mmCIF file of C-alpha atoms in Angstrom:
data_model
loop_
_atom_site.group_PDB
_atom_site.id
_atom_site.type_symbol
_atom_site.label_atom_id
_atom_site.label_comp_id
_atom_site.label_asym_id
_atom_site.label_seq_id
_atom_site.Cartn_x
_atom_site.Cartn_y
_atom_site.Cartn_z
ATOM 1 C CA MET X 1327 49.723 9.588 37.843
ATOM 2 C CA LEU X 1328 52.133 11.699 35.782
ATOM 3 C CA PHE X 1329 55.131 10.374 37.724
ATOM 4 C CA ALA X 1330 54.182 6.701 37.265
ATOM 5 C CA ASP X 1331 56.261 6.514 34.050
ATOM 6 C CA ALA X 1332 53.206 5.340 32.119
ATOM 7 C CA ASP X 1333 53.582 4.398 28.467
ATOM 8 C CA LEU X 1334 50.195 5.966 27.672
ATOM 9 C CA LEU X 1335 48.568 8.974 29.331
ATOM 10 C CA LEU X 1336 44.837 9.654 28.934
ATOM 11 C CA LEU X 1337 44.209 13.300 29.830
ATOM 12 C CA ASP X 1338 40.667 14.690 29.971
ATOM 13 C CA GLU X 1339 40.781 18.510 30.124
ATOM 14 C CA PRO X 1340 44.059 18.448 32.102
ATOM 15 C CA THR X 1341 44.441 22.242 32.346
ATOM 16 C CA ASN X 1342 41.059 22.823 33.988
ATOM 17 C CA HIS X 1343 41.499 24.495 37.381
ATOM 18 C CA LEU X 1344 45.268 24.897 36.931
ATOM 19 C CA ASP X 1345 46.891 28.221 37.701
ATOM 20 C CA SER X 1346 49.403 29.694 35.245
ATOM 21 C CA ASP X 1347 52.462 28.165 36.968
ATOM 22 C CA ALA X 1348 50.949 24.675 37.110
ATOM 23 C CA LYS X 1349 49.845 24.964 33.496
ATOM 24 C CA SER X 1350 53.355 25.989 32.425
ATOM 25 C CA TRP X 1351 54.810 23.020 34.313
ATOM 26 C CA LEU X 1352 52.360 20.639 32.635
ATOM 27 C CA MET X 1353 53.292 21.982 29.188
ATOM 28 C CA ASP X 1354 56.988 21.385 29.872
ATOM 29 C CA PHE X 1355 56.252 17.899 31.187
ATOM 30 C CA LEU X 1356 54.243 16.908 28.123
ATOM 31 C CA ARG X 1357 56.882 18.278 25.739
ATOM 32 C CA GLY X 1358 59.498 16.067 27.385
ATOM 33 C CA ASN X 1359 57.280 13.027 27.832
ATOM 34 C CA ARG X 1360 58.471 10.109 25.683
ATOM 35 C CA GLY X 1361 55.290 8.073 26.065
ATOM 36 C CA ALA X 1362 52.056 8.381 24.105
ATOM 37 C CA VAL X 1363 49.416 10.920 25.114
ATOM 38 C CA ILE X 1364 45.718 11.057 24.224
ATOM 39 C CA VAL X 1365 44.214 14.360 25.315
ATOM 40 C CA VAL X 1366 40.762 15.928 25.228
ATOM 41 C CA SER X 1367 41.022 19.672 25.684
ATOM 42 C CA HIS X 1368 39.649 23.082 24.747
ATOM 43 C CA ASP X 1369 42.932 24.754 25.704
ATOM 44 C CA LEU X 1370 44.360 26.117 22.443
ATOM 45 C CA VAL X 1371 47.837 26.632 23.903
ATOM 46 C CA LEU X 1372 48.004 23.015 25.047
ATOM 47 C CA LEU X 1373 46.722 21.804 21.682
ATOM 48 C CA ASP X 1374 49.474 23.674 19.855
ATOM 49 C CA GLU X 1375 52.275 22.803 22.259
ATOM 50 C CA ALA X 1376 51.794 19.185 23.246
ATOM 51 C CA ILE X 1377 50.235 17.229 20.378
ATOM 52 C CA THR X 1378 51.412 15.866 17.032
ATOM 53 C CA ARG X 1379 48.139 14.416 15.676
ATOM 54 C CA VAL X 1380 44.471 15.378 15.789
ATOM 55 C CA LEU X 1381 41.583 12.928 15.625
ATOM 56 C CA HIS X 1382 38.451 14.799 14.538
ATOM 57 C CA LEU X 1383 35.232 13.065 15.582
ATOM 58 C CA ASP X 1384 32.268 14.368 13.596
ATOM 59 C CA ALA X 1385 28.883 12.718 12.989
ATOM 60 C CA GLY X 1386 30.251 9.376 14.158
ATOM 61 C CA ARG X 1387 33.239 9.448 11.794
ATOM 62 C CA LEU X 1388 36.866 9.773 12.837
ATOM 63 C CA ARG X 1389 39.392 11.640 10.662
ATOM 64 C CA GLU X 1390 43.111 11.899 11.367
ATOM 65 C CA TYR X 1391 45.220 15.006 10.772
ATOM 66 C CA ARG X 1392 48.964 15.301 11.342
ATOM 67 C CA GLY X 1393 50.421 18.252 13.209
ATOM 68 C CA THR X 1394 49.324 20.715 15.862
ATOM 69 C CA TYR X 1395 45.832 22.070 16.349
ATOM 70 C CA SER X 1396 46.579 25.188 14.295
ATOM 71 C CA GLN X 1397 47.940 23.017 11.487
ATOM 72 C CA TYR X 1398 44.823 20.851 11.714
ATOM 73 C CA LEU X 1399 42.585 23.918 11.346
ATOM 74 C CA ALA X 1400 44.500 25.069 8.269
ATOM 75 C CA ALA X 1401 44.417 21.579 6.719
ATOM 76 C CA ARG X 1402 40.712 21.194 7.419
ATOM 77 C CA ARG X 1403 39.870 24.588 5.922
ATOM 78 C CA ALA X 1404 41.881 23.757 2.785
ATOM 79 C CA GLU X 1405 40.167 20.371 2.580
ATOM 80 C CA GLU X 1406 36.728 21.965 2.881
ATOM 81 C CA VAL X 1407 37.565 24.440 0.098
ATOM 82 C CA ARG X 1408 38.719 21.613 -2.200
ATOM 83 C CA THR X 1409 35.710 19.425 -1.384
ATOM 84 C CA THR X 1410 33.265 22.290 -1.915
ATOM 85 C CA ALA X 1411 34.828 23.156 -5.288
ATOM 86 C CA LEU X 1412 34.775 19.500 -6.375
ATOM 87 C CA ALA X 1413 31.130 19.090 -5.318
ATOM 88 C CA GLN X 1414 30.178 22.197 -7.302
ATOM 89 C CA ARG X 1415 32.019 20.980 -10.413
ATOM 90 C CA GLN X 1416 30.400 17.552 -10.161
ATOM 91 C CA GLN X 1417 26.942 19.029 -9.703
ATOM 92 C CA ALA X 1418 27.427 21.349 -12.686
ATOM 93 C CA GLU X 1419 28.604 18.454 -14.884
ATOM 94 C CA ILE X 1420 25.690 16.256 -13.811
ATOM 95 C CA LYS X 1421 23.263 19.050 -14.637
ATOM 96 C CA ARG X 1422 24.921 19.733 -18.017
ATOM 97 C CA LEU X 1423 24.896 16.079 -19.059
ATOM 98 C CA SER X 1424 21.336 15.529 -17.818
ATOM 99 C CA VAL X 1425 20.043 18.479 -19.869
ATOM 100 C CA LEU X 1426 21.999 17.308 -22.924
ATOM 101 C CA ALA X 1427 20.729 13.736 -22.630
ATOM 102 C CA GLU X 1428 17.138 14.889 -22.152
ATOM 103 C CA VAL X 1429 17.317 16.998 -25.326
ATOM 104 C CA MET X 1430 18.934 14.190 -27.355
ATOM 105 C CA ARG X 1431 16.391 11.641 -26.075
ATOM 106 C CA ARG X 1432 13.635 13.474 -27.936
ATOM 107 C CA GLN X 1433 15.529 13.546 -31.247
ATOM 108 C CA THR X 1434 16.542 10.785 -33.674
ATOM 109 C CA GLU X 1435 16.844 7.147 -32.695
ATOM 110 C CA LYS X 1436 20.632 7.359 -32.967
ATOM 111 C CA ARG X 1437 20.730 10.368 -30.674
ATOM 112 C CA ALA X 1438 18.348 8.625 -28.294
ATOM 113 C CA ARG X 1439 20.845 5.756 -27.983
ATOM 114 C CA THR X 1440 23.584 8.293 -27.274
ATOM 115 C CA ALA X 1441 21.325 9.914 -24.672
ATOM 116 C CA LYS X 1442 20.924 6.547 -22.958
ATOM 117 C CA ALA X 1443 24.704 6.233 -22.679
ATOM 118 C CA ILE X 1444 24.914 9.765 -21.273
ATOM 119 C CA PHE X 1445 22.262 8.949 -18.653
ATOM 120 C CA LYS X 1446 24.390 5.963 -17.565
ATOM 121 C CA ARG X 1447 27.368 8.291 -17.266
ATOM 122 C CA VAL X 1448 25.261 10.626 -15.127
ATOM 123 C CA ASP X 1449 24.389 7.700 -12.853
ATOM 124 C CA ARG X 1450 28.091 6.868 -12.451
ATOM 125 C CA LEU X 1451 28.870 10.491 -11.629
ATOM 126 C CA LYS X 1452 26.104 10.567 -9.014
ATOM 127 C CA ALA X 1453 27.494 7.395 -7.432
ATOM 128 C CA GLN X 1454 30.925 9.051 -7.169
ATOM 129 C CA GLN X 1455 29.597 12.460 -6.149
ATOM 130 C CA VAL X 1456 31.019 14.008 -3.005
ATOM 131 C CA SER X 1457 28.954 16.080 -0.606
ATOM 132 C CA ALA X 1458 29.899 19.653 0.130
ATOM 133 C CA PRO X 1459 30.870 20.143 3.796
ATOM 134 C CA LYS X 1460 27.915 21.153 5.913
ATOM 135 C CA ARG X 1461 28.285 24.560 7.465
ATOM 136 C CA GLU X 1462 27.629 24.628 11.174
ATOM 137 C CA ARG X 1463 24.635 26.716 12.073
ATOM 138 C CA LYS X 1464 25.452 29.896 13.929
ATOM 139 C CA VAL X 1465 22.962 31.368 16.327
ATOM 140 C CA LYS X 1466 22.920 35.142 16.495
ATOM 141 C CA VAL X 1467 21.741 36.559 19.788
ATOM 142 C CA ARG X 1468 20.986 40.249 20.117
ATOM 143 C CA PHE X 1469 21.308 41.509 23.656
ATOM 144 C CA PRO X 1470 19.527 44.696 24.679
ATOM 145 C CA ASP X 1471 21.761 47.650 25.384
ATOM 146 C CA PRO X 1472 22.316 47.968 29.140
ATOM 147 C CA PRO X 1473 21.385 51.219 30.830
ATOM 148 C CA HIS X 1474 24.147 53.799 30.807
ATOM 149 C CA SER X 1475 26.163 53.599 34.004
ATOM 150 C CA GLY X 1476 28.511 55.986 35.691
ATOM 151 C CA ARG X 1477 32.234 56.292 34.982
ATOM 152 C CA VAL X 1478 33.182 53.958 37.852
ATOM 153 C CA SER X 1479 31.742 50.436 37.730
ATOM 154 C CA ILE X 1480 32.921 49.208 41.128
ATOM 155 C CA THR X 1481 34.980 50.503 44.043
ATOM 156 C CA VAL X 1482 36.613 48.079 46.504
ATOM 157 C CA LYS X 1483 38.068 49.258 49.813
ATOM 158 C CA GLY X 1484 39.927 47.199 52.399
ATOM 159 C CA LEU X 1485 38.397 43.795 51.645
ATOM 160 C CA THR X 1486 39.709 41.095 53.968
ATOM 161 C CA LYS X 1487 38.604 37.461 54.075
ATOM 162 C CA GLY X 1488 39.599 34.408 56.087
ATOM 163 C CA TYR X 1489 38.118 31.028 56.930
ATOM 164 C CA GLY X 1490 39.353 30.584 60.479
ATOM 165 C CA GLY X 1491 43.020 30.261 59.512
ATOM 166 C CA PRO X 1492 45.413 32.526 57.613
ATOM 167 C CA LEU X 1493 43.697 35.273 55.647
ATOM 168 C CA VAL X 1494 43.192 34.519 51.941
ATOM 169 C CA ILE X 1495 42.469 38.180 51.141
ATOM 170 C CA ARG X 1496 44.043 41.051 53.034
ATOM 171 C CA ASP X 1497 43.180 44.749 52.616
ATOM 172 C CA VAL X 1498 42.302 44.602 48.902
ATOM 173 C CA ASN X 1499 41.679 47.983 47.269
ATOM 174 C CA PHE X 1500 40.936 48.764 43.633
ATOM 175 C CA GLU X 1501 38.572 50.594 41.316
ATOM 176 C CA VAL X 1502 37.321 49.547 37.871
ATOM 177 C CA GLU X 1503 36.030 52.104 35.400
ATOM 178 C CA ARG X 1504 33.387 51.488 32.748
ATOM 179 C CA GLY X 1505 34.890 49.555 29.808
ATOM 180 C CA GLN X 1506 38.009 48.407 31.651
ATOM 181 C CA ARG X 1507 38.984 44.712 31.821
ATOM 182 C CA LEU X 1508 40.648 43.515 35.015
ATOM 183 C CA LEU X 1509 42.481 40.159 35.280
ATOM 184 C CA VAL X 1510 42.778 38.608 38.745
ATOM 185 C CA MET X 1511 45.842 36.334 38.877
ATOM 186 C CA GLY X 1512 47.256 34.128 41.598
ATOM 187 C CA LEU X 1513 48.123 30.582 42.601
ATOM 188 C CA ASN X 1514 45.381 28.091 43.379
ATOM 189 C CA GLY X 1515 44.046 28.898 46.828
ATOM 190 C CA ALA X 1516 45.259 32.495 46.690
ATOM 191 C CA GLY X 1517 41.716 33.832 47.113
ATOM 192 C CA LYS X 1518 40.648 34.714 43.561
ATOM 193 C CA THR X 1519 37.313 32.889 43.766
ATOM 194 C CA SER X 1520 36.729 34.157 47.298
ATOM 195 C CA LEU X 1521 37.140 37.720 46.044
ATOM 196 C CA LEU X 1522 34.675 37.248 43.191
ATOM 197 C CA ARG X 1523 32.135 35.534 45.460
ATOM 198 C CA ILE X 1524 32.244 38.532 47.778
ATOM 199 C CA LEU X 1525 31.749 40.971 44.891
ATOM 200 C CA ALA X 1526 28.875 38.824 43.581
ATOM 201 C CA GLY X 1527 27.153 38.854 46.965
ATOM 202 C CA GLU X 1528 27.601 35.097 47.399
ATOM 203 C CA SER X 1529 29.894 35.481 50.404
ATOM 204 C CA SER X 1530 30.696 38.146 52.976
ATOM 205 C CA ALA X 1531 34.010 39.766 53.807
ATOM 206 C CA ASN X 1532 35.488 39.846 57.288
ATOM 207 C CA GLU X 1533 36.332 43.497 56.779
ATOM 208 C CA GLY X 1534 36.053 46.142 54.092
ATOM 209 C CA THR X 1535 33.410 47.274 51.646
ATOM 210 C CA PHE X 1536 32.656 47.423 47.946
ATOM 211 C CA ARG X 1537 30.184 49.560 46.038
ATOM 212 C CA LEU X 1538 28.796 49.304 42.511
ATOM 213 C CA GLY X 1539 28.812 52.482 40.474
ATOM 214 C CA HIS X 1540 25.713 54.448 39.527
ATOM 215 C CA GLY X 1541 23.473 52.356 37.250
ATOM 216 C CA ALA X 1542 25.947 49.437 37.141
ATOM 217 C CA LEU X 1543 24.400 45.968 36.797
ATOM 218 C CA LEU X 1544 26.368 42.931 37.981
ATOM 219 C CA GLY X 1545 26.507 39.526 36.299
ATOM 220 C CA TYR X 1546 28.305 36.521 37.809
ATOM 221 C CA TYR X 1547 29.508 33.343 36.083
ATOM 222 C CA ALA X 1548 30.736 30.958 38.775
ATOM 223 C CA GLN X 1549 33.661 28.567 38.413
ATOM 224 C CA GLU X 1550 31.580 25.553 39.440
ATOM 225 C CA HIS X 1551 28.512 26.704 37.455
ATOM 226 C CA GLU X 1552 26.416 27.508 40.507
ATOM 227 C CA GLY X 1553 23.117 29.017 39.440
ATOM 228 C CA ILE X 1554 22.964 26.920 36.267
ATOM 229 C CA ARG X 1555 20.410 24.152 36.668
ATOM 230 C CA ALA X 1556 21.073 20.761 35.124
ATOM 231 C CA GLY X 1557 18.534 19.794 32.492
ATOM 232 C CA VAL X 1558 17.586 23.397 31.708
ATOM 233 C CA THR X 1559 18.655 24.637 28.284
ATOM 234 C CA VAL X 1560 20.791 27.704 27.660
ATOM 235 C CA LEU X 1561 17.839 29.304 25.874
ATOM 236 C CA ALA X 1562 15.549 28.689 28.861
ATOM 237 C CA HIS X 1563 18.059 30.313 31.221
ATOM 238 C CA MET X 1564 18.341 33.315 28.894
ATOM 239 C CA ARG X 1565 14.571 33.696 28.695
ATOM 240 C CA GLU X 1566 14.246 33.641 32.473
ATOM 241 C CA LEU X 1567 16.932 36.261 32.976
ATOM 242 C CA SER X 1568 15.725 38.524 30.184
ATOM 243 C CA ASP X 1569 11.965 38.069 30.754
ATOM 244 C CA ALA X 1570 11.696 37.339 27.021
ATOM 245 C CA ASP X 1571 8.863 35.312 25.532
ATOM 246 C CA GLU X 1572 10.636 34.388 22.284
#
């Protein structure tokens, strides 16, 4: 599809399931592409490297911003600050004029006529009034502290895995201590998912062993979302796993 010399490319999450080399190649391709590109993505690097305009779809309305994703964020934040300040000034002026007109309405006939004119001005201001940007609700979730585990979280010795052909994992050995973060890198098909499935107990190794440390609890988020049931909410999954009632 990319080599068809298309005038317009529609890319829906194009970096999903790409390894680092393939992703780098795609970035270079898009930078040099002379055609138009419409992309839907959550990849921040792609959004800053390969686009020149952002279309923001919110509550059924489409707004256009020029520039990269980072430039869009800055422009949107500045716009929200300006709109919020304008809405506050308008609301304060409407309140001030309404109070003034209400006081004058109860006074002399001449002042009552002036009050009527002020009320009309208030109506015009209300018709032109902008709405302050709505803040997105943020859900705060408090997770219980896990039980204290030992210094070593997992020990892997000699893991080997194959599927009837060449081995995808050969004699893998490593140890991860509590608090460490380990990145597993490799080309597509190099065996990264196979390794994690073995450690999660979803698959078995041809050879080798692994052992969780004392008191270590294992959680597994699969690439293809196995274990997540369609139609069941995130909250329902959390309640099931935590045995929580609320």
